[in-house]
Coordinates of C-alpha atoms in Angstrom, one line a residue:
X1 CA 85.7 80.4 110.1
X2 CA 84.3 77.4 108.3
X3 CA 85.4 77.8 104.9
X4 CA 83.5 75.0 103.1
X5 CA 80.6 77.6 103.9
X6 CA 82.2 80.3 101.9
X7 CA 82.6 77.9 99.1
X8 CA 79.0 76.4 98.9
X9 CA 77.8 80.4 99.7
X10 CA 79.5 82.3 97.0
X11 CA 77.0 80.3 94.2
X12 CA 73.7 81.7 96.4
X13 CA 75.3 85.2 96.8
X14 CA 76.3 85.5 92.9
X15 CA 73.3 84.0 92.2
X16 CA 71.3 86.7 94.0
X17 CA 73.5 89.6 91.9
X18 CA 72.7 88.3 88.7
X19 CA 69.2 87.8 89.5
X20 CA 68.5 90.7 91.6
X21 CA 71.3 93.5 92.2
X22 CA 72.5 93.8 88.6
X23 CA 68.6 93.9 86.8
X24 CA 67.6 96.6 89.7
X25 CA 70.5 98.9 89.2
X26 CA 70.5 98.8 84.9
X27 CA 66.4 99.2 85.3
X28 CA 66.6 101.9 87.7
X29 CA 69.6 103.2 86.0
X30 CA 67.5 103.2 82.5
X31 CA 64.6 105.1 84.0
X32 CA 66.8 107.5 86.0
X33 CA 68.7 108.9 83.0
X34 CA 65.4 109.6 81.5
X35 CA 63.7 111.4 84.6
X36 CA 67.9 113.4 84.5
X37 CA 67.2 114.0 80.7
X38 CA 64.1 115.7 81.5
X39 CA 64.8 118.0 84.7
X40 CA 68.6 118.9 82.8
X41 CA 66.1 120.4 79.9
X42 CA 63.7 122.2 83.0
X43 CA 67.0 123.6 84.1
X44 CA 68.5 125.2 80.6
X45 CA 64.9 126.5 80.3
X46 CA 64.4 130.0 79.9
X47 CA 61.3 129.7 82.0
X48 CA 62.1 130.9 85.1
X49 CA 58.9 128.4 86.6
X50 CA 60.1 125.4 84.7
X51 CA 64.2 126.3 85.8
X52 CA 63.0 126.4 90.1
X53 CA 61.0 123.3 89.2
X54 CA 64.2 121.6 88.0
X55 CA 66.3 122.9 90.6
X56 CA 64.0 122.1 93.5
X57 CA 63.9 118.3 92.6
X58 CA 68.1 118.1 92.1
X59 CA 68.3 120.2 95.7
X60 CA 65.5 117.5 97.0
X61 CA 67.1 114.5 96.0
X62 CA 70.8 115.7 96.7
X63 CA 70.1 117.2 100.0
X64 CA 68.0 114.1 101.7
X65 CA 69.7 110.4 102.4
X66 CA 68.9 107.6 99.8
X67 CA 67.9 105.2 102.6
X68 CA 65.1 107.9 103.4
X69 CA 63.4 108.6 100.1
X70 CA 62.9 104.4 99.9
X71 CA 61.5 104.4 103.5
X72 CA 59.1 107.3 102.1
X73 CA 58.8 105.9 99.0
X74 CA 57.2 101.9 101.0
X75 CA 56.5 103.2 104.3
X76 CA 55.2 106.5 103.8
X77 CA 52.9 106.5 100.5
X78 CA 50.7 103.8 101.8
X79 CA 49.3 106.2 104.4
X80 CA 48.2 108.2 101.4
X81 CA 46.5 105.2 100.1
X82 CA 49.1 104.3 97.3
X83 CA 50.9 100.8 97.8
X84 CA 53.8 99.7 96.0
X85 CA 55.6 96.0 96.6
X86 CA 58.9 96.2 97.2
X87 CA 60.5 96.2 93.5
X88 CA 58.3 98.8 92.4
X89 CA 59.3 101.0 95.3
X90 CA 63.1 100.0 95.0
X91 CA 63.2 100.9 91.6
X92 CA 61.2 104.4 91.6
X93 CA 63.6 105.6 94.6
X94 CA 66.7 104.4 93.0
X95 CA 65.6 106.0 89.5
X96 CA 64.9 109.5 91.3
X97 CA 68.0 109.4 93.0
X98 CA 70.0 108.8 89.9
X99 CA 67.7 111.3 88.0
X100 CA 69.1 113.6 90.7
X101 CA 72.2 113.4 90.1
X102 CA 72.7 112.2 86.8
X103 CA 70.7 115.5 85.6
X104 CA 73.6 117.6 87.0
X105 CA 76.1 116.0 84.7
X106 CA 73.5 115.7 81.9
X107 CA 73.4 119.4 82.6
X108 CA 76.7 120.3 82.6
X109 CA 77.8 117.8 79.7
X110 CA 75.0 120.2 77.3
X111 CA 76.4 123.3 78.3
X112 CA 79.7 122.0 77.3
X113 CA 79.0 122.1 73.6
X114 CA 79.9 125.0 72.0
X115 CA 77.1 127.5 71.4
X116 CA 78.4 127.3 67.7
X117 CA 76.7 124.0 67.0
X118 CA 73.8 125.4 68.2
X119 CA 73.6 128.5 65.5
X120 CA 75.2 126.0 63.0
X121 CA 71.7 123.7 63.8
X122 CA 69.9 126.8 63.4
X123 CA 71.7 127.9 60.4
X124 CA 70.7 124.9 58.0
X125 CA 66.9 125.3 59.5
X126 CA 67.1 122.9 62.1
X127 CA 64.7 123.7 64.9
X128 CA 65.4 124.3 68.1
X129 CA 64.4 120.3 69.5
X130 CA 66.0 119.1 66.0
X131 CA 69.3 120.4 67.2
X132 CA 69.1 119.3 70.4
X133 CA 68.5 116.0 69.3
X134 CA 71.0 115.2 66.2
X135 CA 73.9 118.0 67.0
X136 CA 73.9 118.9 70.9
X137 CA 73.2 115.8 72.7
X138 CA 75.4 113.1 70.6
X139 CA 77.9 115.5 71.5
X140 CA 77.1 115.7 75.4
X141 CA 76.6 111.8 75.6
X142 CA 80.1 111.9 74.8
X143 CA 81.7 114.2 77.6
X144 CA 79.1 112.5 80.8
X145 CA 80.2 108.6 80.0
X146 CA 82.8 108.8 82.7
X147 CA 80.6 110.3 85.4
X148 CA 77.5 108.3 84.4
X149 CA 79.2 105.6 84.3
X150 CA 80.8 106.4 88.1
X151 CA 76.9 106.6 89.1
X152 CA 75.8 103.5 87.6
X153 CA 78.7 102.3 89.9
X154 CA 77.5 103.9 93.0
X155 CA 74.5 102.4 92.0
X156 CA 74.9 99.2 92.2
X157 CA 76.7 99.2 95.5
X158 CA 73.5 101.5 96.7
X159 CA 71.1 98.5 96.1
X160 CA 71.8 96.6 99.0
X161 CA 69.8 99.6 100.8
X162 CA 67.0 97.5 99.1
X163 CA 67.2 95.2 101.5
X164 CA 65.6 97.5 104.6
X165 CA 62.2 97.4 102.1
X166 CA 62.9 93.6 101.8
X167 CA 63.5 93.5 98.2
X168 CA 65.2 90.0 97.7
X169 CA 68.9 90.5 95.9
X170 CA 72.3 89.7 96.9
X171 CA 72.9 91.5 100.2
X172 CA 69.1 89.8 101.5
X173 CA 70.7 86.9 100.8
X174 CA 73.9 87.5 102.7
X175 CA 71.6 88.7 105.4
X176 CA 70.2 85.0 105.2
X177 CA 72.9 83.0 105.2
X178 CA 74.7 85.0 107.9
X179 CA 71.9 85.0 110.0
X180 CA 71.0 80.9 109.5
X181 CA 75.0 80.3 109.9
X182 CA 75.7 82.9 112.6
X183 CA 79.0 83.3 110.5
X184 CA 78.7 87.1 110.2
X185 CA 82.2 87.9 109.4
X186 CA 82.4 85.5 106.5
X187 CA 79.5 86.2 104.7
X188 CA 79.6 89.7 104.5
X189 CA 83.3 89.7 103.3
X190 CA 81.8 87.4 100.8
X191 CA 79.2 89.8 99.7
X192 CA 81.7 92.6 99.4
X193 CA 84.2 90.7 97.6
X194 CA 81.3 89.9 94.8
X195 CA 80.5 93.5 95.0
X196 CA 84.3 94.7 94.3
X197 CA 84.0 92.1 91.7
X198 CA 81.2 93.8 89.7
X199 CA 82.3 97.0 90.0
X200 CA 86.0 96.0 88.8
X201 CA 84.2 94.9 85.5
X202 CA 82.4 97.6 85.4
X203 CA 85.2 100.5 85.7
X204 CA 87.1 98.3 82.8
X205 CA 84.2 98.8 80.7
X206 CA 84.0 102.4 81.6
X207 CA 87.9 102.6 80.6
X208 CA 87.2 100.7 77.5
X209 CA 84.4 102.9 76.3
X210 CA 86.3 105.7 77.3
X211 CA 89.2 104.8 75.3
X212 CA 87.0 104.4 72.0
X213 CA 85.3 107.9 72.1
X214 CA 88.6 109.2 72.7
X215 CA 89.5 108.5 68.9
X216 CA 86.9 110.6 67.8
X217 CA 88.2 114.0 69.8
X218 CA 90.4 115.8 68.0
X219 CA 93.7 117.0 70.0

């Protein structure tokens, strides 16, 4: 293996994680807990429409491969006459996906809360939204960190499925330098190594933030 190619690699590779894998999973990320925000709420409705609505899109999302909603996503919409670049397309089937997901724990993290602090909402006149906002979901946000955070994970080792809609971020790159160098082996260790890397740093911080609104539950 020629080593010196590993050294003057890793700069390109971390290069292309900062510059491309991180910012595509934290926007996607961002987006996708809104869209779970959302379908969580068309869930909990009462509304038996708005509840299958919800439901269809988690069972959608959950029950088809990632790797397929981005070929649909670039591939497929631009024989309906819509035409997204790569990024665009990246980012809107990673943010589905999450919303997927995340809305299950988003979900589950609401129902969680006691009714109580609902009628207590209710009791001082808060309305319905109003309690929602300032009592039930502060509350939630607390119990889904460690899942969320465990999807914002996944997520970031999910972007290198970018690369099959040629979105240009670390594993593209790897897919470069491999290809240009015919050292196959080496790269893609490399690639993985940087990828255990980020994600090390990024279950500490989940540990970390765990650890702090742990000193606000009472045992």
């Amino acid at each position: 293996m020629d080593w010196q190619l590993a050294v003057d690699s890793f700069w390109p590779l971390l290069r292309g994680a900062l510059i491309g894998t991180i910012p595509l999973a934290l926007v996607s990320f961002a987006f996708g807990l809104v869209l779970a925000l959302v379908v969580a709420l068309l869930r909990l409705s009462p509304n038996a429409v708005l509840s299958w609505i919800g439901r269809a899109y988690v069972s959608a999302i959950r029950g088809t491969p990632l790797l397929v909603q981005l070929f649909i996503i670039f591939y497929g919409l631009p024989q309906l006459g819509i035409r997204l670049e790569p990024w665009p397309s990246a980012i809107i089937a990673f943010s589905m996906n999450v919303g997927g997901y995340a809305a299950e724990v988003i979900r589950a993290a609401i129902l969680s809360v006691p009714k109580g602090q609902w009628e207590a909402g209710w009791t001082v006149g808060m309305s319905p939204t109003r309690t929602l906002g300032r009592i039930i979901l502060p509350q939630a946000a607390r119990v889904s960190v460690p899942p969320l955070s465990n999807t914002f994970i996944s997520l970031v080792k999910d972007t290198s499925l970018a690369v099959v809609i040629l979105v240009t971020e670390m594993f593209r790159k790897a897919q470069e330098i491999a290809a240009s160098s015919n050292e196959f082996l080496l790269i893609y260790a490399e690639a993985a190594l940087i990828y255990w890397m980020f994600c090390t740093v990024l279950a500490a911080g989940q540990n970390a933030i765990e650890k702090r609104l742990d000193r606000y539950v009472a045992h």
